[in-house]
mmCIF file of C-alpha atoms and ligand atoms in Angstrom:
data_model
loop_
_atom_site.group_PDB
_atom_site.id
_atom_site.type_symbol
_atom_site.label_atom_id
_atom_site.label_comp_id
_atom_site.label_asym_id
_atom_site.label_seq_id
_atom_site.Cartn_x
_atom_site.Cartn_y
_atom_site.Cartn_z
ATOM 1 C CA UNK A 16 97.296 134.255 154.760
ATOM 2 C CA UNK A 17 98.149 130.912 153.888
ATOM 3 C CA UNK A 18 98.130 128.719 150.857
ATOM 4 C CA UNK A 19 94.806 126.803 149.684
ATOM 5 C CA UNK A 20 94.876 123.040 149.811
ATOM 6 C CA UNK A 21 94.979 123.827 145.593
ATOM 7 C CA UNK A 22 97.681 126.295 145.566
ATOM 8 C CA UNK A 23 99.721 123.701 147.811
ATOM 9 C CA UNK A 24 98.706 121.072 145.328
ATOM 10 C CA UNK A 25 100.272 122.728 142.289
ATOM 11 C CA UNK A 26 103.575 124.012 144.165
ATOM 12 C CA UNK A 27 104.054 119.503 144.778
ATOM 13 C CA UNK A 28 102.847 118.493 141.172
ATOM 14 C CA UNK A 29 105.960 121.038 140.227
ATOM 15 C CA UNK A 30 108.291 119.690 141.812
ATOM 16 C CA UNK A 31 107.056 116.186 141.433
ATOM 17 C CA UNK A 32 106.430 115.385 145.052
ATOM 18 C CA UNK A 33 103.859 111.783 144.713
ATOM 19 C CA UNK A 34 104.094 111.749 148.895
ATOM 20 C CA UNK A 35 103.081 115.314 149.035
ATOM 21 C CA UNK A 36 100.509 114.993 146.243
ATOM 22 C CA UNK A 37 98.566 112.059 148.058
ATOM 23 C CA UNK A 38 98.585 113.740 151.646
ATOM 24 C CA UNK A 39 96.527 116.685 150.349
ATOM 25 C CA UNK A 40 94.633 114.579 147.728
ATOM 26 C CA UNK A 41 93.498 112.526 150.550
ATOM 27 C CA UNK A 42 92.125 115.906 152.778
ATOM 28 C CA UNK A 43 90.162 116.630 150.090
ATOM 29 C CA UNK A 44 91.904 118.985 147.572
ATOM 30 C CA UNK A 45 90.484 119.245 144.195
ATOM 31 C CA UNK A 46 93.081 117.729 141.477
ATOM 32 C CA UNK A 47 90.851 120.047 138.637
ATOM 33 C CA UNK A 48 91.811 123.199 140.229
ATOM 34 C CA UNK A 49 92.984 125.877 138.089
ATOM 35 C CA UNK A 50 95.755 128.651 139.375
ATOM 36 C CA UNK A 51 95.710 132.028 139.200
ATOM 37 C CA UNK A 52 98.086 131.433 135.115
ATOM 38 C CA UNK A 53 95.313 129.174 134.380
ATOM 39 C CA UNK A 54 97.050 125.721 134.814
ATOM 40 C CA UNK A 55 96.280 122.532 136.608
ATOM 41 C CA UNK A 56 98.600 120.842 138.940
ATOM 42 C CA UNK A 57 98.612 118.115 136.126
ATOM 43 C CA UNK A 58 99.787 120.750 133.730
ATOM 44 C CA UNK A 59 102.475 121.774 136.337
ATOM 45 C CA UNK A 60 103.505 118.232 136.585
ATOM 46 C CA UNK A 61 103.610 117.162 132.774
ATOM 47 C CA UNK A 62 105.588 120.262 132.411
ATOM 48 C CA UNK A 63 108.082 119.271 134.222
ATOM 49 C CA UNK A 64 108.467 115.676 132.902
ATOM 50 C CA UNK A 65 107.120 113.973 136.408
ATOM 51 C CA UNK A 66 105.475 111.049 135.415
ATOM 52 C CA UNK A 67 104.561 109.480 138.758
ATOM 53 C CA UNK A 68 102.934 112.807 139.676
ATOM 54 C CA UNK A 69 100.361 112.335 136.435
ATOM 55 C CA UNK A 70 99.400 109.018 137.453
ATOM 56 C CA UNK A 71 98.570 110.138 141.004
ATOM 57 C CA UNK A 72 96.916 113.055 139.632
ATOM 58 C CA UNK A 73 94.921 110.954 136.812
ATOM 59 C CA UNK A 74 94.113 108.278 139.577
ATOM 60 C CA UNK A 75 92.447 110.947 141.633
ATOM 61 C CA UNK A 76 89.689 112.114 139.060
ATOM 62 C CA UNK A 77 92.413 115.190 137.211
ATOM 63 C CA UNK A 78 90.885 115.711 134.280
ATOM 64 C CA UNK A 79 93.474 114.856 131.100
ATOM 65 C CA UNK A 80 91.965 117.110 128.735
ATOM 66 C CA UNK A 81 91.399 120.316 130.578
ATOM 67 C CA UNK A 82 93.127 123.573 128.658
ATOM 68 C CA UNK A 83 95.314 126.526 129.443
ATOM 69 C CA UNK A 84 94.384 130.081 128.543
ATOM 70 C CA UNK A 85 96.596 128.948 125.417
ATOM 71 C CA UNK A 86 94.901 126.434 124.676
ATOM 72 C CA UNK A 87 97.360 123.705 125.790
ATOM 73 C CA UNK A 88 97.019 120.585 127.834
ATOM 74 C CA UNK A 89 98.911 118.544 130.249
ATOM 75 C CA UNK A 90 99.564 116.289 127.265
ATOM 76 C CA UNK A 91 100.706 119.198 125.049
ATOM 77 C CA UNK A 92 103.324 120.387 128.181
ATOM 78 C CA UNK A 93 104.500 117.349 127.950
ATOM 79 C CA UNK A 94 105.037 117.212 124.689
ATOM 80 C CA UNK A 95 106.936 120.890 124.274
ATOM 81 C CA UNK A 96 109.397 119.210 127.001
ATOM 82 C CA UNK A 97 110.180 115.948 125.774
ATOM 83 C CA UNK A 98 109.020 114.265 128.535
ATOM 84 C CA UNK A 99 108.572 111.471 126.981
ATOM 85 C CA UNK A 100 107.233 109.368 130.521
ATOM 86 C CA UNK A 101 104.723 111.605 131.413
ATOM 87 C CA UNK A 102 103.723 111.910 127.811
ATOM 88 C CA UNK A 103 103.208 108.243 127.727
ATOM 89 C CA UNK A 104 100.789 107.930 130.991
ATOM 90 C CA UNK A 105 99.148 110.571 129.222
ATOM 91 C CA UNK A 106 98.693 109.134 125.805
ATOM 92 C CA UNK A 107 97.663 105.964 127.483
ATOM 93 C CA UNK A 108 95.027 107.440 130.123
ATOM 94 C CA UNK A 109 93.393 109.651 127.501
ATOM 95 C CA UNK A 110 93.199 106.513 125.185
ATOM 96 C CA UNK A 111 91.536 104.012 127.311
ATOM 97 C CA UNK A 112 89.077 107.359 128.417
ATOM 98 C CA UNK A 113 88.644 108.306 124.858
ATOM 99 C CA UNK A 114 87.486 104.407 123.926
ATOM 100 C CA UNK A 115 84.845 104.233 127.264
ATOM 101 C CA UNK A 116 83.438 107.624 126.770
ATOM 102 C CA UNK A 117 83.795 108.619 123.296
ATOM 103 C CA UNK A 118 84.389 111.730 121.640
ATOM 104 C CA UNK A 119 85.391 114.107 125.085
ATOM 105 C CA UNK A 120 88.114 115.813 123.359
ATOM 106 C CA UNK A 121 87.038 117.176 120.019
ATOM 107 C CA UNK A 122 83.110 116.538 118.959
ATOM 108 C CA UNK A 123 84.146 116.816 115.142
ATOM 109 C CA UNK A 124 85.727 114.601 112.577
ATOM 110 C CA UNK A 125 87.886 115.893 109.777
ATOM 111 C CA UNK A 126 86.349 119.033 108.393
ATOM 112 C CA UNK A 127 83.515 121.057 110.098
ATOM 113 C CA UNK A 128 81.724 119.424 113.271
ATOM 114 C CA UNK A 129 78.298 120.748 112.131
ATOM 115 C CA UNK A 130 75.507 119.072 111.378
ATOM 116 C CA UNK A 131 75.897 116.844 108.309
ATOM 117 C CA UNK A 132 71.889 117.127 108.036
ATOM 118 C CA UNK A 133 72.050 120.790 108.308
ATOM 119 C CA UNK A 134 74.871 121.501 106.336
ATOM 120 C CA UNK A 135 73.472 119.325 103.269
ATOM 121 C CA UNK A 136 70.698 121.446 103.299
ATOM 122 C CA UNK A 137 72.183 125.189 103.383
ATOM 123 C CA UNK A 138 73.354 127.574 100.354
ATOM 124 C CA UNK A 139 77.403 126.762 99.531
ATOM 125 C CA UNK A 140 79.537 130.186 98.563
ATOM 126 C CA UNK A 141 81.912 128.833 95.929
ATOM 127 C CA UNK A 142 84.955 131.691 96.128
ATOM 128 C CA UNK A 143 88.435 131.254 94.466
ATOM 129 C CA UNK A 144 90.467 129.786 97.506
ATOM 130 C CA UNK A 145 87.529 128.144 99.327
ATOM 131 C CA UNK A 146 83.854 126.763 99.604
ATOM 132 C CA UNK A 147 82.210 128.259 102.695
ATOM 133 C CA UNK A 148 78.803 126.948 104.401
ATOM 134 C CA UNK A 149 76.499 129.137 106.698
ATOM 135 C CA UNK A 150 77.901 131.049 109.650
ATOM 136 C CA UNK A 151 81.939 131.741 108.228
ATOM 137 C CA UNK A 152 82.793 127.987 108.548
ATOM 138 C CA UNK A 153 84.609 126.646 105.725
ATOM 139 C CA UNK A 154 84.054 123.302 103.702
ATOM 140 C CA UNK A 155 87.302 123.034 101.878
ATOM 141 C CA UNK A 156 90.171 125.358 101.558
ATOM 142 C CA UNK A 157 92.735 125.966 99.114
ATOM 143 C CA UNK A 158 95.786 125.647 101.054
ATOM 144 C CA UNK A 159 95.274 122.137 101.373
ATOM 145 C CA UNK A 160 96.149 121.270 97.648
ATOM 146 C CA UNK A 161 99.334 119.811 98.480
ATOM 147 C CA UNK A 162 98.091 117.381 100.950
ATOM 148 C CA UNK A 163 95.050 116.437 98.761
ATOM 149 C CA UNK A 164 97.976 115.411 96.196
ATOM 150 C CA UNK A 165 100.177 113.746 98.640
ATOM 151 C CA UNK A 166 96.618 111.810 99.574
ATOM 152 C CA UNK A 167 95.967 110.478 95.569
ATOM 153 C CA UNK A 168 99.873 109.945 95.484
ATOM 154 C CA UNK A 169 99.007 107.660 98.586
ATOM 155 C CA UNK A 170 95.980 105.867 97.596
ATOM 156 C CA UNK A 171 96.856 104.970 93.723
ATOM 157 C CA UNK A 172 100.156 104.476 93.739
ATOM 158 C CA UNK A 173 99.752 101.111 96.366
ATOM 159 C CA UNK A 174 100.306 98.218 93.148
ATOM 160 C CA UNK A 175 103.288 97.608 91.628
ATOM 161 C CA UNK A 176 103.134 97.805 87.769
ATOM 162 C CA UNK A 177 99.618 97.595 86.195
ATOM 163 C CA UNK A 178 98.474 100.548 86.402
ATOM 164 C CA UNK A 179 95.795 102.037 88.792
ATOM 165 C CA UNK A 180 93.029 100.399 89.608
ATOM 166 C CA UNK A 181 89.415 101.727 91.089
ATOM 167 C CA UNK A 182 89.468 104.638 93.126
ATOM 168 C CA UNK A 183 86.977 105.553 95.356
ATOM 169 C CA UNK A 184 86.387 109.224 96.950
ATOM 170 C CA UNK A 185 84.267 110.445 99.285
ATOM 171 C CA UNK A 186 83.289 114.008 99.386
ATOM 172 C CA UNK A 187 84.095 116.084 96.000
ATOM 173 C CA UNK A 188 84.813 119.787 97.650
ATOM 174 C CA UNK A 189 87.003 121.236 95.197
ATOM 175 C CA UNK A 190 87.573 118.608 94.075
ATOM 176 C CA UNK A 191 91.366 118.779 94.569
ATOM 177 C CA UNK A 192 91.547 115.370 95.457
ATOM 178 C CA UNK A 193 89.925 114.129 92.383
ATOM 179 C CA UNK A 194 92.093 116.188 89.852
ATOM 180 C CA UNK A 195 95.035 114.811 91.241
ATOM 181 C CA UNK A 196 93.429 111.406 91.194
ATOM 182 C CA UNK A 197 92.879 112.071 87.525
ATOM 183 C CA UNK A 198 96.372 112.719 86.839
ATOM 184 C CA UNK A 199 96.931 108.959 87.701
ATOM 185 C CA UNK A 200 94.920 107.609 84.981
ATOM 186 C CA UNK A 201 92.869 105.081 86.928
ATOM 187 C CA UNK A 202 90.753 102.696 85.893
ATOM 188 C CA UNK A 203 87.528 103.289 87.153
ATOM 189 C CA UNK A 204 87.349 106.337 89.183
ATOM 190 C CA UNK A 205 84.030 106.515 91.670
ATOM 191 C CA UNK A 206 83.264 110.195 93.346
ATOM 192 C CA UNK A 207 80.118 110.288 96.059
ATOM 193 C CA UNK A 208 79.362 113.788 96.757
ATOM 194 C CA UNK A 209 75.924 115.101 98.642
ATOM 195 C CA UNK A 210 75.251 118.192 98.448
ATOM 196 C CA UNK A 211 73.390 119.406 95.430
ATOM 197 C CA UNK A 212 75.458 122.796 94.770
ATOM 198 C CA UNK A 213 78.499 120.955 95.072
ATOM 199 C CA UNK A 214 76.811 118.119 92.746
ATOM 200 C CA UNK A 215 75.842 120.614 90.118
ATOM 201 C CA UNK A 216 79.816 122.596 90.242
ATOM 202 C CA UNK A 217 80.572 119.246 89.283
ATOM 203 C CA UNK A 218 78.350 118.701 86.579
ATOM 204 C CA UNK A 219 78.971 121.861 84.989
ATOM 205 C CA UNK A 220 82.761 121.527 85.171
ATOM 206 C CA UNK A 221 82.753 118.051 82.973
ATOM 207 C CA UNK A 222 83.469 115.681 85.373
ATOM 208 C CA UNK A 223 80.368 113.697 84.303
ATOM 209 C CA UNK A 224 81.763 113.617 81.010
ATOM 210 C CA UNK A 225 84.993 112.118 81.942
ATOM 211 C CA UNK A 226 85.194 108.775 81.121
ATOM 212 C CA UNK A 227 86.817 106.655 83.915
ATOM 213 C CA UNK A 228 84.594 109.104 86.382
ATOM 214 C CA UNK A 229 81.371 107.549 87.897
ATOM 215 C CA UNK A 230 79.496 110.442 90.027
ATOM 216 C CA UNK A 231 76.944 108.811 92.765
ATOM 217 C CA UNK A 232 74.806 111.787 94.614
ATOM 218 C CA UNK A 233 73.822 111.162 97.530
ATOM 219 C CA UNK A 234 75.148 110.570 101.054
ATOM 220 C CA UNK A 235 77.726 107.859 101.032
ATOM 221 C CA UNK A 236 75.468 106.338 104.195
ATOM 222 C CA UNK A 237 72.478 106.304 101.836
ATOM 223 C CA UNK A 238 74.890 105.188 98.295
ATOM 224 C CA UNK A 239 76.993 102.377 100.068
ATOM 225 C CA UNK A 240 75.106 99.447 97.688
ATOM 226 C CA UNK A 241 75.609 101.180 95.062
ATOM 227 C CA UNK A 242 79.245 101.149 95.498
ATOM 228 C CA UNK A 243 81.724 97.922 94.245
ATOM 229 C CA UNK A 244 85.305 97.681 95.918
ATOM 230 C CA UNK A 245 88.085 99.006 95.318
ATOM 231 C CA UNK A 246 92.026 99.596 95.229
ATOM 232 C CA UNK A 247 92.544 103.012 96.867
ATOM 233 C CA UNK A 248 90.191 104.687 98.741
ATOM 234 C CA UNK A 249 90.101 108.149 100.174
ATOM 235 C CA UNK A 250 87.051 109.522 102.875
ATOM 236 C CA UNK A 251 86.645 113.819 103.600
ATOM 237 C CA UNK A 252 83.270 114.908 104.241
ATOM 238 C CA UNK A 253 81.871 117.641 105.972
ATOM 239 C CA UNK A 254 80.007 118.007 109.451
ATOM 240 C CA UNK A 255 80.547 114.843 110.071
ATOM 241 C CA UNK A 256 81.825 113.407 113.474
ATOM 242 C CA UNK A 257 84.036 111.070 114.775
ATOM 243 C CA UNK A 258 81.242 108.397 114.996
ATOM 244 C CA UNK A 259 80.464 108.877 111.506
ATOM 245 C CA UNK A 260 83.841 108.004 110.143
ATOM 246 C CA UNK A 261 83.757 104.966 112.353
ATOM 247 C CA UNK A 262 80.847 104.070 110.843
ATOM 248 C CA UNK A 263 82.171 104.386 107.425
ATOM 249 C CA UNK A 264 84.979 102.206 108.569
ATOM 250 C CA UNK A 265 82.616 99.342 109.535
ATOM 251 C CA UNK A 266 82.151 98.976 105.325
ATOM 252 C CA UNK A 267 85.816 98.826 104.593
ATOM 253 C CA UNK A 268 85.936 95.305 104.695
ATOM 254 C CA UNK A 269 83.419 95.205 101.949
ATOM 255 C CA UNK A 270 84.834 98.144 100.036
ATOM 256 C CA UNK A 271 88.115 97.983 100.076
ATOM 257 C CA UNK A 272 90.050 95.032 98.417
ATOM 258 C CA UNK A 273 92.350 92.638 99.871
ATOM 259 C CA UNK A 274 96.165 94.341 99.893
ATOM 260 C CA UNK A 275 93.669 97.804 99.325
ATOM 261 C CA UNK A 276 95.012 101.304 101.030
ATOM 262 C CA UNK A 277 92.932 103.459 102.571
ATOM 263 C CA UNK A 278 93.312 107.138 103.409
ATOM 264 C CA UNK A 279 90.905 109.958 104.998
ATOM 265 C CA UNK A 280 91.547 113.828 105.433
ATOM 266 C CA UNK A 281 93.189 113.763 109.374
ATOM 267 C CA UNK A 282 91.752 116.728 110.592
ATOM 268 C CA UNK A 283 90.444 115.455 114.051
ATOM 269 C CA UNK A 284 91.183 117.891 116.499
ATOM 270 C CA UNK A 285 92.811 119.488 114.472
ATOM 271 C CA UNK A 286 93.670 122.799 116.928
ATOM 272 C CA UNK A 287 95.882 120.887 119.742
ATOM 273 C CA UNK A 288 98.672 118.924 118.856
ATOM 274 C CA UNK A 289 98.054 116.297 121.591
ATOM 275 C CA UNK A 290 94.143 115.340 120.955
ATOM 276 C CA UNK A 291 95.577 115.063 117.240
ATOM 277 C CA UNK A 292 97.955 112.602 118.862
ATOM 278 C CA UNK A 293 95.133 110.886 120.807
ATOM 279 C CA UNK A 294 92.935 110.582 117.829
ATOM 280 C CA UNK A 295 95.424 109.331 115.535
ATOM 281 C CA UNK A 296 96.602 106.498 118.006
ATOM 282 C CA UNK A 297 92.371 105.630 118.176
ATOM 283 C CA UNK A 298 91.852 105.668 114.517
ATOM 284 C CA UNK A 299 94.732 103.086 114.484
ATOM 285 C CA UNK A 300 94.384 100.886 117.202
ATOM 286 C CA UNK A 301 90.513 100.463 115.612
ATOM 287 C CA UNK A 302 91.888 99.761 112.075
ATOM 288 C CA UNK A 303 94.516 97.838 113.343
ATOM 289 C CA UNK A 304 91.908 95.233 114.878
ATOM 290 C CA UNK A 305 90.407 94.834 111.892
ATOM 291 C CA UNK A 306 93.564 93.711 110.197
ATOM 292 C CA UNK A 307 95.303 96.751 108.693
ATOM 293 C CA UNK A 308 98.509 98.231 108.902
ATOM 294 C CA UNK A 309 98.993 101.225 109.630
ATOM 295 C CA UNK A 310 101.749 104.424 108.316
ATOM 296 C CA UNK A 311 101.425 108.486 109.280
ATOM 297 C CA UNK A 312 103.322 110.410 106.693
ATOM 298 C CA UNK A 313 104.358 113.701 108.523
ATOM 299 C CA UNK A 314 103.744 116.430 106.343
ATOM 300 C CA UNK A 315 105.245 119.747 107.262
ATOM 301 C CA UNK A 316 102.326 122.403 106.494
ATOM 302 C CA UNK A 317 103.544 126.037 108.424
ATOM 303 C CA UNK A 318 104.620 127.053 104.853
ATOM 304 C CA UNK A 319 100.941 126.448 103.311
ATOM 305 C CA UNK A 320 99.610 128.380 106.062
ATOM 306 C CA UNK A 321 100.310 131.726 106.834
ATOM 307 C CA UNK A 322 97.414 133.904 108.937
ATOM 308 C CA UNK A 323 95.698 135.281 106.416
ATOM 309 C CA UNK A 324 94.698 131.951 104.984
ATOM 310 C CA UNK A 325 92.074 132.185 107.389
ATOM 311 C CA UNK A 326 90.334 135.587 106.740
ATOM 312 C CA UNK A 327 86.978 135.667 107.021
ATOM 313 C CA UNK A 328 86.666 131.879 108.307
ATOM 314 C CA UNK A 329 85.132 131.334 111.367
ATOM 315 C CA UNK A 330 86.588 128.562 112.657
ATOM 316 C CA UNK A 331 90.541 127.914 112.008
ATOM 317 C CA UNK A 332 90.362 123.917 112.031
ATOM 318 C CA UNK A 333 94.030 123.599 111.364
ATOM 319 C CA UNK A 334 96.693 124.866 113.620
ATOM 320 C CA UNK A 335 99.281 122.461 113.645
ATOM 321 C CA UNK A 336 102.641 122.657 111.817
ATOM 322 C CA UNK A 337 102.521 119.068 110.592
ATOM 323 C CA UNK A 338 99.744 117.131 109.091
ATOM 324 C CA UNK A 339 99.862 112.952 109.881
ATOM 325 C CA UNK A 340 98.704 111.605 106.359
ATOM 326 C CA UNK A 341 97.086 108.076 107.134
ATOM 327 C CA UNK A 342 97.940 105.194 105.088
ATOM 328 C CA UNK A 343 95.957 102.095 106.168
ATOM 329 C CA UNK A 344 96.286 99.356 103.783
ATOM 330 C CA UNK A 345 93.866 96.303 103.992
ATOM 331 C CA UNK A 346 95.070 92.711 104.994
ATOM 332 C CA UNK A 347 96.001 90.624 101.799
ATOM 333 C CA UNK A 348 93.999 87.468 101.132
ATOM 334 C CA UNK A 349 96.818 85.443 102.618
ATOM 335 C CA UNK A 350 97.221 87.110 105.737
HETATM 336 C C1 LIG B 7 85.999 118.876 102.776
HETATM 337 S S1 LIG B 7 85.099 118.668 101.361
HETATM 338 C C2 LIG B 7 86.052 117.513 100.444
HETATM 339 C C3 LIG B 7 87.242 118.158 99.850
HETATM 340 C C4 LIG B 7 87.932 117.295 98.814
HETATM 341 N N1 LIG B 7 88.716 116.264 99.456
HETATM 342 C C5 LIG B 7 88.834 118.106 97.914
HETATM 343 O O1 LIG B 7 89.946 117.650 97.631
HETATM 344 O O2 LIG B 7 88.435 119.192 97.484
HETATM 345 C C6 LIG B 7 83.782 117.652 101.910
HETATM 346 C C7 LIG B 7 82.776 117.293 100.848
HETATM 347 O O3 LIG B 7 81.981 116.215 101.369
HETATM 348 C C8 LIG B 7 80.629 116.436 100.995
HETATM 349 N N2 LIG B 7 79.798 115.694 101.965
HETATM 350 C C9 LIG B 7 79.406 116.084 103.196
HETATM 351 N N3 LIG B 7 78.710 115.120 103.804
HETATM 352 C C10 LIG B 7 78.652 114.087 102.938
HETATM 353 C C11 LIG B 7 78.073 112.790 103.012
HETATM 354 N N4 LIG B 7 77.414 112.380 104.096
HETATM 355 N N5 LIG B 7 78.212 111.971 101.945
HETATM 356 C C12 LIG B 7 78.896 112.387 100.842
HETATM 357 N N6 LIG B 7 79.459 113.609 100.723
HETATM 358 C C13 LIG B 7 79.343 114.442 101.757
HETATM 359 C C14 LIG B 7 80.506 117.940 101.080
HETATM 360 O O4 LIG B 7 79.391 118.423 100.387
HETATM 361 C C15 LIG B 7 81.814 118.409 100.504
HETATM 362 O O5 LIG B 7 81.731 118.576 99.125
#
């Protein structure tokens, strides 16, 4: 028997052959086809570094984000190759698609993609290593001390000299952030947390007794004029998407001072290394129009996460070995 117009279709996106490609493109084969290993001839051709082939691919309706049985797109093959071309169409297709048609690739932001509403209005389990919602999913987990640190190191140390200034964080958790925060001496330091368990752990710990600390409950959507501007700021909510950090972003300009650096938890897609990449390039280029410059500080995290980090959570929204820390810092009054 011989080979479907697919099967045909994969065996030219491997070795790269545009001509080929086109010719059964044109009779009608379908570019979203997946073989009998689970790959798409776009897989097959990022794999093999052959950048014209993803472009003819993309042109003809190949979808950029489709996944392996292991979870890996054409972007990620591309990647694990060092293909750098074909990485680059890529990156730029999914980009431009990501910016018409919103969140395809991963519906949630940095931690949890559940309902915000929903969330705020469930039971919290506060253990040693973690704060867990309804259904297994974790809020905030232990393991991410270290970046939580590297985050305050990042959003109070921007000034030279004088000291820090006002600090602003969204989303107490465990508050990780905040201690190390602390440990900086700021000025004025302003936490906005929502939920009303994770309110009261806060209450009962001291925090509203410390005297730099201002605590406003509430959802930061429903706080914002309540809030002043400030030095360093650092957004991590949960069950929150995408969307919902952009909104936050549209307030920067008003919250964050001139010469100001801003930092959020960069967990969006968190579980595939090239969506990450996607979503960190978006982020930017958004920020970016608005004025800000823009630094990722790779932070290596495979030590801070062995497997049985995640017993007993549902959903592992971390897989990657290094975590992009975002440093945006606001345009300066003279620029
Ligand atoms: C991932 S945790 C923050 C972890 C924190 N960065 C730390 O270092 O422990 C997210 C926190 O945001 C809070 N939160 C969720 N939605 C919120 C909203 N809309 N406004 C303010 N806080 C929110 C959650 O209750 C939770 O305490």
């Amino acid at each position: 028997m011989g080979k479907t117009a697919e099967a045909l279709l994969c065996d030219a996106a491997v070795v790269g052959d545009c001509e080929r490609l086109r010719e059964l493109l044109a009779a009608g084969a379908d570019p979203s086809f997946f073989d009998s290993d689970g790959m798409t001839p776009m897989m097959h051709a990022a794999a093999g570094g052959h950048a014209n082939a993803v472009s003819c691919l993309l042109n003809a309706g190949a979808p950029w984000n489709a996944l392996s049985p292991s979870n890996l797109s054409a972007g990620d093959f591309s990647m694990l190759n060092d293909h750098q071309e074909a990485f680059d169409v890529l990156l730029n297709f999914a980009i431009q698609a990501e910016l018409v048609l919103g969140t395809v690739a991963c519906g949630g932001g940095g931690h949890g993609s559940a309902s915000n509403e929903g969330y705020l209005k469930e039971r919290v389990v506060f253990g040693e290593d973690r704060i867990m919602a309804a259904d297994s999913k974790a809020v905030m987990m232990a393991w991410e001390r270290p970046l939580m640190e590297a985050h305050a190191r990042a959003i109070c140390c921007a000034g030279a000299g004088d000291g820090v200034g006002r600090i602003l964080n969204v989303g107490f958790g465990m508050g990780l952030v905040d201690e190390a925060i602390q440990r900086y001496s700021p000025m004025e330091h302003t936490i906005v947390e929502a939920h009303s368990e994770v309110y009261d752990r806060m209450i009962r710990s001291g925090w509203g007794e410390k005297e730099n600390v201002k605590i406003v409950f509430g959802k930061w959507q429903d706080v914002l004029p309540q809030l002043g501007s400030y030095d360093g700021i650092f957004f991590d909510t949960y069950g929150e998407y995408y969307e919902d950090m952009r909104e936050f972003h549209k307030h920067l300009h008003r919250l964050l001072k001139p010469g100001g650096i801003y930092s959020y938890f960069n967990g969006l897609c968190g579980s595939n290394a090239f969506f990450h990449v996607v979503y960190c390039h978006l982020v930017a280029l958004e920020l970016e129009n608005l004025g800000y410059s823009t630094q990722f500080i790779a932070l290596p995290v495979k030590d801070c996460l062995s497997e049985d980090v995640w017993t007993g959570v549902k959903h592992k929204y971390w897989l990657l070995d290094t975590y992009n820390l975002p440093v945006y810092q606001a345009p300066c009054d003279s620029d």
